[in-house]
Amino acid sequence: MSKTVLITGASTGIGRETAKYFQQKGWNVAATMRSPEKEKELIKLQNVICPKLDVTNEKSIALAIESTIEKFGTIDVIVNNAGYSLTGVFEAATTDQLQRQYDVNVFGVMNVVRAILPYFREKKSGTIVNVSSIGGKMTLPLFSMYQSTKWAISGFSEALQFELRPLNIKVKIIEPGAVVTDFYDRSMTHTKKEGLTDYNEYIKKIHVVNDKFVSKGNHPDKTANVIYKAATSNNWKLYYPSGGDAKAYLTLRKLQPVSWFNSVIRMIYK
Ligand SMILES: NC(=O)c1ccc[n+]([C@@H]2O[C@H](COP(=O)([O-])OP(=O)(O)OC[C@H]3O[C@@H](n4cnc5c(N)ncnc54)[C@H](OP(=O)(O)O)[C@@H]3O)[C@@H](O)[C@H]2O)c1
């Protein structure tokens, strides 16, 4: 029987490419999304369904899991990909913006994991692939809110693997560098506070460097390939950096003192 993957946030970017990648490899794919009624392409592919799933809505998660098992008879891999960035200076963030950022990027992942675990536990197998970021182990200016959610995801996943390993359930953490998707425009939300101007020059300077960083980003099919490798690996390896930038930054971060590493980041943004 073909294997089945359920992916969150498959309407665009990394999630969408991952759905196509698994489909091309012969998998059954539940390419879940918030607005499946808008989907024109994925839904036409063989062995692909597009259940409605909002990671902040537990009922929609349960229904998507149920309809996927009903259609394909199984779920073998879950890819927690849905996420977005609240970007800018922290002081300007509203409580609602912060709540929403954590609701989607952290509690959204936890909601999906908690929903699939009874099934994986009964099946005595399964793989959970959580899309974190290089920003799950290092940080960049103006990303304090987003990157703290990714540190949470990496920490959550790393601790979770202890209790799931005896049950034969694998956990994988993907750490992409810059990837050219809707992430940096349509999906991104920004902090802004009336009358708060002291950061303006700093923000301008950071944006110039960030734009360069993004323009050199990878195509999402590279990340899809790494997700596929992680999902199909037979070993218990936890971390999967994706892209040359991710590998370089994360190696430096591991080998050098944090103060040295952050002085390099400051130099890059000068
Ligand atoms: N792009 C990068 O440079 C980069 C680097 C490192 C990590 N990542 C991570 O990669 C993942 C995918 O991002 P991307 O680059 O592919 O960006 P993207 O093209 O903006 O895709 C984000 C996806 O998340 C979905 N989403 C947002 N809120 C959701 C919710 N409440 N429930 C379900 N789906 C929701 C979006 O759906 P809608 O279409 O409905 O908005 C969209 O499908 C994210 O977790 C991101 O943090 C990205």
PDB file of C-alpha atoms and ligand atoms in Angstrom:
ATOM      1  CA  MET A   1       0.000   0.000   0.000  1.00  0.00           C
ATOM      2  CA  SER A   2       1.259   3.536  -0.820  1.00  0.00           C
ATOM      3  CA  LYS A   3       2.268   5.666   2.110  1.00  0.00           C
ATOM      4  CA  THR A   4       0.356   8.778   3.090  1.00  0.00           C
ATOM      5  CA  VAL A   5       1.556  12.204   4.199  1.00  0.00           C
ATOM      6  CA  LEU A   6      -0.549  14.987   5.687  1.00  0.00           C
ATOM      7  CA  ILE A   7       0.948  18.469   5.225  1.00  0.00           C
ATOM      8  CA  THR A   8      -0.260  21.703   6.858  1.00  0.00           C
ATOM      9  CA  GLY A   9      -0.108  25.044   5.015  1.00  0.00           C
ATOM     10  CA  ALA A  10       0.041  23.481   1.552  1.00  0.00           C
ATOM     11  CA  SER A  11      -1.591  26.385  -0.306  1.00  0.00           C
ATOM     12  CA  THR A  12       1.755  28.038  -1.169  1.00  0.00           C
ATOM     13  CA  GLY A  13       5.524  27.906  -0.781  1.00  0.00           C
ATOM     14  CA  ILE A  14       7.295  25.040   0.987  1.00  0.00           C
ATOM     15  CA  GLY A  15       4.076  23.179   1.869  1.00  0.00           C
ATOM     16  CA  ARG A  16       2.852  23.257  -1.717  1.00  0.00           C
ATOM     17  CA  GLU A  17       6.202  22.081  -3.170  1.00  0.00           C
ATOM     18  CA  THR A  18       6.341  19.342  -0.533  1.00  0.00           C
ATOM     19  CA  ALA A  19       2.877  18.135  -1.547  1.00  0.00           C
ATOM     20  CA  LYS A  20       3.965  17.915  -5.199  1.00  0.00           C
ATOM     21  CA  TYR A  21       7.258  16.254  -4.272  1.00  0.00           C
ATOM     22  CA  PHE A  22       5.630  13.442  -2.276  1.00  0.00           C
ATOM     23  CA  GLN A  23       2.967  12.979  -4.964  1.00  0.00           C
ATOM     24  CA  GLN A  24       5.669  12.565  -7.626  1.00  0.00           C
ATOM     25  CA  LYS A  25       7.319   9.941  -5.420  1.00  0.00           C
ATOM     26  CA  GLY A  26       4.084   7.923  -5.457  1.00  0.00           C
ATOM     27  CA  TRP A  27       2.718   8.901  -2.041  1.00  0.00           C
ATOM     28  CA  ASN A  28      -0.878   9.686  -1.168  1.00  0.00           C
ATOM     29  CA  VAL A  29      -1.000  13.324  -0.126  1.00  0.00           C
ATOM     30  CA  ALA A  30      -3.383  15.272   2.098  1.00  0.00           C
ATOM     31  CA  ALA A  31      -2.347  18.803   1.143  1.00  0.00           C
ATOM     32  CA  THR A  32      -4.276  20.625   3.848  1.00  0.00           C
ATOM     33  CA  MET A  33      -5.001  24.344   3.710  1.00  0.00           C
ATOM     34  CA  ARG A  34      -7.208  27.045   5.185  1.00  0.00           C
ATOM     35  CA  SER A  35      -9.053  27.776   1.916  1.00  0.00           C
ATOM     36  CA  PRO A  36      -9.236  24.609  -0.219  1.00  0.00           C
ATOM     37  CA  GLU A  37     -12.070  26.136  -2.253  1.00  0.00           C
ATOM     38  CA  LYS A  38      -9.419  28.340  -3.942  1.00  0.00           C
ATOM     39  CA  GLU A  39      -7.166  25.426  -4.914  1.00  0.00           C
ATOM     40  CA  LYS A  40      -7.097  24.688  -8.651  1.00  0.00           C
ATOM     41  CA  GLU A  41      -3.933  22.661  -9.313  1.00  0.00           C
ATOM     42  CA  LEU A  42      -3.150  20.238  -6.461  1.00  0.00           C
ATOM     43  CA  ILE A  43      -6.689  18.942  -6.326  1.00  0.00           C
ATOM     44  CA  LYS A  44      -6.339  17.668  -9.918  1.00  0.00           C
ATOM     45  CA  LEU A  45      -3.276  15.529  -9.135  1.00  0.00           C
ATOM     46  CA  GLN A  46      -3.721  11.806  -8.685  1.00  0.00           C
ATOM     47  CA  ASN A  47      -3.851  10.639  -5.050  1.00  0.00           C
ATOM     48  CA  VAL A  48      -4.011  14.177  -3.691  1.00  0.00           C
ATOM     49  CA  ILE A  49      -6.810  15.547  -1.526  1.00  0.00           C
ATOM     50  CA  CYS A  50      -7.026  19.038  -0.051  1.00  0.00           C
ATOM     51  CA  PRO A  51      -8.836  18.908   3.291  1.00  0.00           C
ATOM     52  CA  LYS A  52      -9.619  22.173   5.043  1.00  0.00           C
ATOM     53  CA  LEU A  53      -7.315  22.658   8.030  1.00  0.00           C
ATOM     54  CA  ASP A  54      -6.572  25.712  10.134  1.00  0.00           C
ATOM     55  CA  VAL A  55      -3.944  24.836  12.748  1.00  0.00           C
ATOM     56  CA  THR A  56      -5.663  27.113  15.282  1.00  0.00           C
ATOM     57  CA  ASN A  57      -8.926  25.171  14.947  1.00  0.00           C
ATOM     58  CA  GLU A  58      -8.769  21.767  16.654  1.00  0.00           C
ATOM     59  CA  LYS A  59     -12.022  20.579  15.083  1.00  0.00           C
ATOM     60  CA  SER A  60     -10.689  21.214  11.577  1.00  0.00           C
ATOM     61  CA  ILE A  61      -7.518  19.255  12.452  1.00  0.00           C
ATOM     62  CA  ALA A  62      -9.539  16.258  13.690  1.00  0.00           C
ATOM     63  CA  LEU A  63     -11.757  16.326  10.580  1.00  0.00           C
ATOM     64  CA  ALA A  64      -8.785  16.571   8.206  1.00  0.00           C
ATOM     65  CA  ILE A  65      -7.062  13.603   9.884  1.00  0.00           C
ATOM     66  CA  GLU A  66     -10.290  11.604   9.806  1.00  0.00           C
ATOM     67  CA  SER A  67     -11.013  12.312   6.123  1.00  0.00           C
ATOM     68  CA  THR A  68      -7.423  11.471   5.150  1.00  0.00           C
ATOM     69  CA  ILE A  69      -7.528   8.084   6.904  1.00  0.00           C
ATOM     70  CA  GLU A  70     -10.950   7.433   5.409  1.00  0.00           C
ATOM     71  CA  LYS A  71      -9.677   8.188   1.880  1.00  0.00           C
ATOM     72  CA  PHE A  72      -6.222   6.556   1.977  1.00  0.00           C
ATOM     73  CA  GLY A  73      -6.535   4.077   4.845  1.00  0.00           C
ATOM     74  CA  THR A  74      -3.537   5.437   6.731  1.00  0.00           C
ATOM     75  CA  ILE A  75      -1.354   8.402   7.692  1.00  0.00           C
ATOM     76  CA  ASP A  76       2.361   7.645   7.944  1.00  0.00           C
ATOM     77  CA  VAL A  77       3.881  11.118   8.093  1.00  0.00           C
ATOM     78  CA  ILE A  78       2.699  14.506   9.336  1.00  0.00           C
ATOM     79  CA  VAL A  79       4.491  17.622   8.076  1.00  0.00           C
ATOM     80  CA  ASN A  80       3.871  20.621  10.335  1.00  0.00           C
ATOM     81  CA  ASN A  81       4.688  23.365   7.876  1.00  0.00           C
ATOM     82  CA  ALA A  82       2.071  26.120   8.394  1.00  0.00           C
ATOM     83  CA  GLY A  83       3.569  29.283   9.841  1.00  0.00           C
ATOM     84  CA  TYR A  84       4.285  32.957   9.267  1.00  0.00           C
ATOM     85  CA  SER A  85       6.423  35.760  10.640  1.00  0.00           C
ATOM     86  CA  LEU A  86       5.479  38.734  12.768  1.00  0.00           C
ATOM     87  CA  THR A  87       8.442  40.996  12.024  1.00  0.00           C
ATOM     88  CA  GLY A  88       9.733  44.324  13.348  1.00  0.00           C
ATOM     89  CA  VAL A  89      10.691  45.902  16.642  1.00  0.00           C
ATOM     90  CA  PHE A  90       9.222  44.104  19.634  1.00  0.00           C
ATOM     91  CA  GLU A  91       8.126  47.284  21.420  1.00  0.00           C
ATOM     92  CA  ALA A  92       5.611  48.000  18.675  1.00  0.00           C
ATOM     93  CA  ALA A  93       3.904  44.585  18.790  1.00  0.00           C
ATOM     94  CA  THR A  94       0.334  44.380  20.050  1.00  0.00           C
ATOM     95  CA  THR A  95      -0.844  41.637  22.424  1.00  0.00           C
ATOM     96  CA  ASP A  96      -3.128  40.309  19.671  1.00  0.00           C
ATOM     97  CA  GLN A  97      -0.234  40.090  17.215  1.00  0.00           C
ATOM     98  CA  LEU A  98       1.921  38.197  19.722  1.00  0.00           C
ATOM     99  CA  GLN A  99      -0.917  35.861  20.652  1.00  0.00           C
ATOM    100  CA  ARG A 100      -1.649  35.099  17.010  1.00  0.00           C
ATOM    101  CA  GLN A 101       2.034  34.468  16.233  1.00  0.00           C
ATOM    102  CA  TYR A 102       2.243  31.853  18.990  1.00  0.00           C
ATOM    103  CA  ASP A 103      -1.219  30.439  18.264  1.00  0.00           C
ATOM    104  CA  VAL A 104      -0.203  29.555  14.708  1.00  0.00           C
ATOM    105  CA  ASN A 105       3.526  28.790  14.917  1.00  0.00           C
ATOM    106  CA  VAL A 106       3.671  27.050  18.314  1.00  0.00           C
ATOM    107  CA  PHE A 107       0.230  25.984  19.564  1.00  0.00           C
ATOM    108  CA  GLY A 108      -0.789  25.158  15.965  1.00  0.00           C
ATOM    109  CA  VAL A 109       2.022  22.592  15.730  1.00  0.00           C
ATOM    110  CA  MET A 110       1.196  21.246  19.202  1.00  0.00           C
ATOM    111  CA  ASN A 111      -2.493  20.940  18.250  1.00  0.00           C
ATOM    112  CA  VAL A 112      -1.650  18.809  15.213  1.00  0.00           C
ATOM    113  CA  VAL A 113       0.871  16.647  17.083  1.00  0.00           C
ATOM    114  CA  ARG A 114      -1.583  16.002  19.927  1.00  0.00           C
ATOM    115  CA  ALA A 115      -4.302  15.095  17.429  1.00  0.00           C
ATOM    116  CA  ILE A 116      -2.211  12.530  15.515  1.00  0.00           C
ATOM    117  CA  LEU A 117      -0.474  10.854  18.472  1.00  0.00           C
ATOM    118  CA  PRO A 118      -3.292   8.458  19.492  1.00  0.00           C
ATOM    119  CA  TYR A 119      -3.342   7.171  15.891  1.00  0.00           C
ATOM    120  CA  PHE A 120       0.462   6.812  15.608  1.00  0.00           C
ATOM    121  CA  ARG A 121       0.608   5.204  19.071  1.00  0.00           C
ATOM    122  CA  GLU A 122      -1.977   2.598  18.117  1.00  0.00           C
ATOM    123  CA  LYS A 123      -0.229   1.981  14.795  1.00  0.00           C
ATOM    124  CA  LYS A 124       3.130   1.714  16.627  1.00  0.00           C
ATOM    125  CA  SER A 125       4.779   3.862  13.962  1.00  0.00           C
ATOM    126  CA  GLY A 126       4.721   7.316  12.404  1.00  0.00           C
ATOM    127  CA  THR A 127       6.911  10.297  11.639  1.00  0.00           C
ATOM    128  CA  ILE A 128       6.352  13.896  12.700  1.00  0.00           C
ATOM    129  CA  VAL A 129       8.280  16.437  10.623  1.00  0.00           C
ATOM    130  CA  ASN A 130       8.290  19.919  12.140  1.00  0.00           C
ATOM    131  CA  VAL A 131       9.385  22.806   9.929  1.00  0.00           C
ATOM    132  CA  SER A 132      11.434  25.044  12.184  1.00  0.00           C
ATOM    133  CA  SER A 133      14.059  27.398  10.740  1.00  0.00           C
ATOM    134  CA  ILE A 134      17.716  28.412  11.058  1.00  0.00           C
ATOM    135  CA  GLY A 135      15.978  30.893  13.339  1.00  0.00           C
ATOM    136  CA  GLY A 136      15.270  27.968  15.680  1.00  0.00           C
ATOM    137  CA  LYS A 137      18.891  27.948  16.835  1.00  0.00           C
ATOM    138  CA  MET A 138      20.175  31.443  16.024  1.00  0.00           C
ATOM    139  CA  THR A 139      18.638  34.896  15.721  1.00  0.00           C
ATOM    140  CA  LEU A 140      18.552  37.886  13.371  1.00  0.00           C
ATOM    141  CA  PRO A 141      17.522  41.512  13.964  1.00  0.00           C
ATOM    142  CA  LEU A 142      13.772  42.296  13.841  1.00  0.00           C
ATOM    143  CA  PHE A 143      12.817  38.619  14.096  1.00  0.00           C
ATOM    144  CA  SER A 144      12.541  38.321  17.906  1.00  0.00           C
ATOM    145  CA  MET A 145       8.883  37.307  17.857  1.00  0.00           C
ATOM    146  CA  TYR A 146       9.020  34.874  14.916  1.00  0.00           C
ATOM    147  CA  GLN A 147      12.348  33.318  15.841  1.00  0.00           C
ATOM    148  CA  SER A 148      11.306  32.786  19.451  1.00  0.00           C
ATOM    149  CA  THR A 149       8.438  30.634  18.087  1.00  0.00           C
ATOM    150  CA  LYS A 150      10.943  28.594  16.080  1.00  0.00           C
ATOM    151  CA  TRP A 151      13.202  28.148  19.127  1.00  0.00           C
ATOM    152  CA  ALA A 152      10.069  26.860  20.836  1.00  0.00           C
ATOM    153  CA  ILE A 153       9.404  24.417  17.994  1.00  0.00           C
ATOM    154  CA  SER A 154      12.965  23.098  17.986  1.00  0.00           C
ATOM    155  CA  GLY A 155      12.949  22.727  21.788  1.00  0.00           C
ATOM    156  CA  PHE A 156       9.504  21.138  21.796  1.00  0.00           C
ATOM    157  CA  SER A 157      10.482  18.643  19.085  1.00  0.00           C
ATOM    158  CA  GLU A 158      13.824  17.791  20.671  1.00  0.00           C
ATOM    159  CA  ALA A 159      12.258  17.065  24.073  1.00  0.00           C
ATOM    160  CA  LEU A 160       9.277  15.232  22.541  1.00  0.00           C
ATOM    161  CA  GLN A 161      11.460  12.687  20.734  1.00  0.00           C
ATOM    162  CA  PHE A 162      12.488  11.140  24.075  1.00  0.00           C
ATOM    163  CA  GLU A 163       8.969   9.994  24.951  1.00  0.00           C
ATOM    164  CA  LEU A 164       8.019   9.026  21.392  1.00  0.00           C
ATOM    165  CA  ARG A 165      11.072   6.944  20.534  1.00  0.00           C
ATOM    166  CA  PRO A 166      10.025   3.945  22.681  1.00  0.00           C
ATOM    167  CA  LEU A 167       6.716   4.014  20.751  1.00  0.00           C
ATOM    168  CA  ASN A 168       8.554   3.882  17.380  1.00  0.00           C
ATOM    169  CA  ILE A 169       7.377   7.413  16.461  1.00  0.00           C
ATOM    170  CA  LYS A 170      10.081   9.544  14.845  1.00  0.00           C
ATOM    171  CA  VAL A 171      10.454  13.321  15.190  1.00  0.00           C
ATOM    172  CA  LYS A 172      12.343  15.376  12.596  1.00  0.00           C
ATOM    173  CA  ILE A 173      13.211  19.076  12.668  1.00  0.00           C
ATOM    174  CA  ILE A 174      13.745  20.955   9.388  1.00  0.00           C
ATOM    175  CA  GLU A 175      15.896  24.093   9.517  1.00  0.00           C
ATOM    176  CA  PRO A 176      15.554  26.050   6.259  1.00  0.00           C
ATOM    177  CA  GLY A 177      17.584  29.169   5.558  1.00  0.00           C
ATOM    178  CA  ALA A 178      16.041  31.779   3.255  1.00  0.00           C
ATOM    179  CA  VAL A 179      13.484  30.324   0.837  1.00  0.00           C
ATOM    180  CA  VAL A 180      11.725  32.406  -1.793  1.00  0.00           C
ATOM    181  CA  THR A 181       8.006  32.076  -1.029  1.00  0.00           C
ATOM    182  CA  ASP A 182       5.109  34.261   0.100  1.00  0.00           C
ATOM    183  CA  PHE A 183       6.746  34.238   3.550  1.00  0.00           C
ATOM    184  CA  TYR A 184       8.464  37.609   3.091  1.00  0.00           C
ATOM    185  CA  ASP A 185       5.511  39.476   1.538  1.00  0.00           C
ATOM    186  CA  ARG A 186       1.899  38.234   1.546  1.00  0.00           C
ATOM    187  CA  SER A 187       2.224  36.150   4.696  1.00  0.00           C
ATOM    188  CA  MET A 188       4.406  38.489   6.762  1.00  0.00           C
ATOM    189  CA  THR A 189       2.863  40.868   9.290  1.00  0.00           C
ATOM    190  CA  HIS A 190       4.758  43.855  10.679  1.00  0.00           C
ATOM    191  CA  THR A 191       4.742  45.663  13.998  1.00  0.00           C
ATOM    192  CA  LYS A 192       4.028  49.399  13.932  1.00  0.00           C
ATOM    193  CA  LYS A 193       3.282  51.870  16.702  1.00  0.00           C
ATOM    194  CA  GLU A 194       2.058  55.408  16.138  1.00  0.00           C
ATOM    195  CA  GLY A 195       4.658  57.947  17.306  1.00  0.00           C
ATOM    196  CA  LEU A 196       7.419  55.366  17.850  1.00  0.00           C
ATOM    197  CA  THR A 197      10.168  56.754  15.606  1.00  0.00           C
ATOM    198  CA  ASP A 198      13.389  56.051  17.534  1.00  0.00           C
ATOM    199  CA  TYR A 199      13.923  52.758  15.699  1.00  0.00           C
ATOM    200  CA  ASN A 200      13.270  54.113  12.186  1.00  0.00           C
ATOM    201  CA  GLU A 201      16.896  54.476  11.021  1.00  0.00           C
ATOM    202  CA  TYR A 202      17.775  51.047  12.452  1.00  0.00           C
ATOM    203  CA  ILE A 203      14.792  49.391  10.763  1.00  0.00           C
ATOM    204  CA  LYS A 204      15.726  50.941   7.397  1.00  0.00           C
ATOM    205  CA  LYS A 205      19.301  49.638   7.676  1.00  0.00           C
ATOM    206  CA  ILE A 206      18.201  46.132   8.624  1.00  0.00           C
ATOM    207  CA  HIS A 207      15.691  45.936   5.775  1.00  0.00           C
ATOM    208  CA  VAL A 208      18.380  46.641   3.166  1.00  0.00           C
ATOM    209  CA  VAL A 209      20.408  43.627   4.346  1.00  0.00           C
ATOM    210  CA  ASN A 210      17.356  41.420   4.840  1.00  0.00           C
ATOM    211  CA  ASP A 211      16.232  42.107   1.261  1.00  0.00           C
ATOM    212  CA  LYS A 212      19.633  40.949  -0.044  1.00  0.00           C
ATOM    213  CA  PHE A 213      19.500  37.854   2.153  1.00  0.00           C
ATOM    214  CA  VAL A 214      16.034  36.993   0.818  1.00  0.00           C
ATOM    215  CA  SER A 215      16.900  37.646  -2.847  1.00  0.00           C
ATOM    216  CA  LYS A 216      19.574  34.929  -2.576  1.00  0.00           C
ATOM    217  CA  GLY A 217      17.072  32.477  -1.076  1.00  0.00           C
ATOM    218  CA  ASN A 218      16.521  28.940  -2.317  1.00  0.00           C
ATOM    219  CA  HIS A 219      13.604  27.602  -4.333  1.00  0.00           C
ATOM    220  CA  PRO A 220      11.113  25.788  -2.041  1.00  0.00           C
ATOM    221  CA  ASP A 221      11.655  22.516  -3.939  1.00  0.00           C
ATOM    222  CA  LYS A 222      15.049  22.277  -2.176  1.00  0.00           C
ATOM    223  CA  THR A 223      13.303  22.300   1.206  1.00  0.00           C
ATOM    224  CA  ALA A 224      10.712  19.816  -0.098  1.00  0.00           C
ATOM    225  CA  ASN A 225      13.560  17.466  -0.969  1.00  0.00           C
ATOM    226  CA  VAL A 226      15.017  17.764   2.552  1.00  0.00           C
ATOM    227  CA  ILE A 227      11.577  17.179   4.104  1.00  0.00           C
ATOM    228  CA  TYR A 228      11.188  14.058   1.962  1.00  0.00           C
ATOM    229  CA  LYS A 229      14.611  12.773   3.042  1.00  0.00           C
ATOM    230  CA  ALA A 230      13.739  13.352   6.705  1.00  0.00           C
ATOM    231  CA  ALA A 231      10.317  11.730   6.337  1.00  0.00           C
ATOM    232  CA  THR A 232      11.674   8.609   4.658  1.00  0.00           C
ATOM    233  CA  SER A 233      14.837   8.148   6.716  1.00  0.00           C
ATOM    234  CA  ASN A 234      15.085   4.963   8.769  1.00  0.00           C
ATOM    235  CA  ASN A 235      17.301   6.519  11.410  1.00  0.00           C
ATOM    236  CA  TRP A 236      16.611   8.699  14.433  1.00  0.00           C
ATOM    237  CA  LYS A 237      18.514  11.766  13.196  1.00  0.00           C
ATOM    238  CA  LEU A 238      16.741  14.850  14.504  1.00  0.00           C
ATOM    239  CA  TYR A 239      17.971  17.986  12.718  1.00  0.00           C
ATOM    240  CA  TYR A 240      17.916  18.630   8.962  1.00  0.00           C
ATOM    241  CA  PRO A 241      19.351  22.025   7.918  1.00  0.00           C
ATOM    242  CA  SER A 242      18.177  23.007   4.433  1.00  0.00           C
ATOM    243  CA  GLY A 243      20.170  25.259   2.079  1.00  0.00           C
ATOM    244  CA  GLY A 244      23.820  26.326   1.986  1.00  0.00           C
ATOM    245  CA  ASP A 245      23.126  29.403   4.128  1.00  0.00           C
ATOM    246  CA  ALA A 246      21.511  27.281   6.850  1.00  0.00           C
ATOM    247  CA  LYS A 247      24.393  24.798   6.902  1.00  0.00           C
ATOM    248  CA  ALA A 248      27.029  27.578   7.096  1.00  0.00           C
ATOM    249  CA  TYR A 249      25.276  29.663   9.778  1.00  0.00           C
ATOM    250  CA  LEU A 250      24.337  26.703  11.948  1.00  0.00           C
ATOM    251  CA  THR A 251      27.833  25.200  11.793  1.00  0.00           C
ATOM    252  CA  LEU A 252      29.333  28.536  12.870  1.00  0.00           C
ATOM    253  CA  ARG A 253      26.753  28.897  15.614  1.00  0.00           C
ATOM    254  CA  LYS A 254      27.622  25.425  16.928  1.00  0.00           C
ATOM    255  CA  LEU A 255      31.386  25.889  16.824  1.00  0.00           C
ATOM    256  CA  GLN A 256      31.778  29.467  18.027  1.00  0.00           C
ATOM    257  CA  PRO A 257      30.860  31.288  21.237  1.00  0.00           C
ATOM    258  CA  VAL A 258      27.464  33.030  21.020  1.00  0.00           C
ATOM    259  CA  SER A 259      29.011  36.463  21.608  1.00  0.00           C
ATOM    260  CA  TRP A 260      31.403  35.955  18.672  1.00  0.00           C
ATOM    261  CA  PHE A 261      28.602  34.671  16.441  1.00  0.00           C
ATOM    262  CA  ASN A 262      26.364  37.624  17.254  1.00  0.00           C
ATOM    263  CA  SER A 263      29.167  40.091  16.575  1.00  0.00           C
ATOM    264  CA  VAL A 264      29.401  38.579  13.078  1.00  0.00           C
ATOM    265  CA  ILE A 265      25.633  39.072  12.644  1.00  0.00           C
ATOM    266  CA  ARG A 266      26.015  42.710  13.774  1.00  0.00           C
ATOM    267  CA  MET A 267      28.821  43.191  11.224  1.00  0.00           C
ATOM    268  CA  ILE A 268      26.701  41.744   8.410  1.00  0.00           C
ATOM    269  CA  TYR A 269      23.937  44.241   9.244  1.00  0.00           C
ATOM    270  CA  LYS A 270      26.242  47.278   9.550  1.00  0.00           C
TER     271      LYS A 270
HETATM  272  N1  LIG B   1      10.528  31.150   3.518  1.00  0.00           N
HETATM  273  C1  LIG B   1      11.539  31.099   4.358  1.00  0.00           C
HETATM  274  O1  LIG B   1      12.601  31.751   4.165  1.00  0.00           O
HETATM  275  C2  LIG B   1      11.480  30.195   5.553  1.00  0.00           C
HETATM  276  C3  LIG B   1      12.668  29.943   6.259  1.00  0.00           C
HETATM  277  C4  LIG B   1      12.621  29.124   7.379  1.00  0.00           C
HETATM  278  C5  LIG B   1      11.427  28.532   7.776  1.00  0.00           C
HETATM  279  N2  LIG B   1      10.291  28.782   7.071  1.00  0.00           N
HETATM  280  C6  LIG B   1       9.042  28.149   7.540  1.00  0.00           C
HETATM  281  O2  LIG B   1       8.490  27.389   6.497  1.00  0.00           O
HETATM  282  C7  LIG B   1       7.078  27.250   6.680  1.00  0.00           C
HETATM  283  C8  LIG B   1       6.355  27.553   5.384  1.00  0.00           C
HETATM  284  O3  LIG B   1       6.583  28.889   5.021  1.00  0.00           O
HETATM  285  P1  LIG B   1       6.719  29.357   3.498  1.00  0.00           P
HETATM  286  O4  LIG B   1       8.071  29.953   3.341  1.00  0.00           O
HETATM  287  O5  LIG B   1       6.293  28.291   2.571  1.00  0.00           O
HETATM  288  O6  LIG B   1       5.692  30.573   3.501  1.00  0.00           O
HETATM  289  P2  LIG B   1       4.253  30.784   2.791  1.00  0.00           P
HETATM  290  O7  LIG B   1       4.382  30.580   1.322  1.00  0.00           O
HETATM  291  O8  LIG B   1       3.779  32.088   3.302  1.00  0.00           O
HETATM  292  O9  LIG B   1       3.370  29.592   3.359  1.00  0.00           O
HETATM  293  C9  LIG B   1       2.833  29.603   4.646  1.00  0.00           C
HETATM  294  C10 LIG B   1       1.673  28.645   4.683  1.00  0.00           C
HETATM  295  O10 LIG B   1       1.158  28.607   6.030  1.00  0.00           O
HETATM  296  C11 LIG B   1      -0.254  28.696   5.939  1.00  0.00           C
HETATM  297  N3  LIG B   1      -0.882  29.167   7.174  1.00  0.00           N
HETATM  298  C12 LIG B   1      -0.743  30.341   7.832  1.00  0.00           C
HETATM  299  N4  LIG B   1      -1.531  30.380   8.921  1.00  0.00           N
HETATM  300  C13 LIG B   1      -2.180  29.183   8.956  1.00  0.00           C
HETATM  301  C14 LIG B   1      -3.128  28.587   9.830  1.00  0.00           C
HETATM  302  N5  LIG B   1      -3.605  29.243  10.900  1.00  0.00           N
HETATM  303  N6  LIG B   1      -3.563  27.330   9.575  1.00  0.00           N
HETATM  304  C15 LIG B   1      -3.124  26.653   8.495  1.00  0.00           C
HETATM  305  N7  LIG B   1      -2.252  27.172   7.608  1.00  0.00           N
HETATM  306  C16 LIG B   1      -1.776  28.411   7.853  1.00  0.00           C
HETATM  307  C17 LIG B   1      -0.502  29.650   4.775  1.00  0.00           C
HETATM  308  O11 LIG B   1      -1.856  29.520   4.360  1.00  0.00           O
HETATM  309  P3  LIG B   1      -2.712  30.698   3.641  1.00  0.00           P
HETATM  310  O12 LIG B   1      -2.426  30.563   2.170  1.00  0.00           O
HETATM  311  O13 LIG B   1      -4.110  30.389   3.992  1.00  0.00           O
HETATM  312  O14 LIG B   1      -2.220  32.013   4.190  1.00  0.00           O
HETATM  313  C18 LIG B   1       0.503  29.087   3.786  1.00  0.00           C
HETATM  314  O15 LIG B   1      -0.002  27.935   3.163  1.00  0.00           O
HETATM  315  C19 LIG B   1       6.717  28.202   7.835  1.00  0.00           C
HETATM  316  O16 LIG B   1       6.580  27.462   9.024  1.00  0.00           O
HETATM  317  C20 LIG B   1       7.933  29.118   7.925  1.00  0.00           C
HETATM  318  O17 LIG B   1       8.114  29.622   9.219  1.00  0.00           O
HETATM  319  C21 LIG B   1      10.283  29.596   5.970  1.00  0.00           C
END
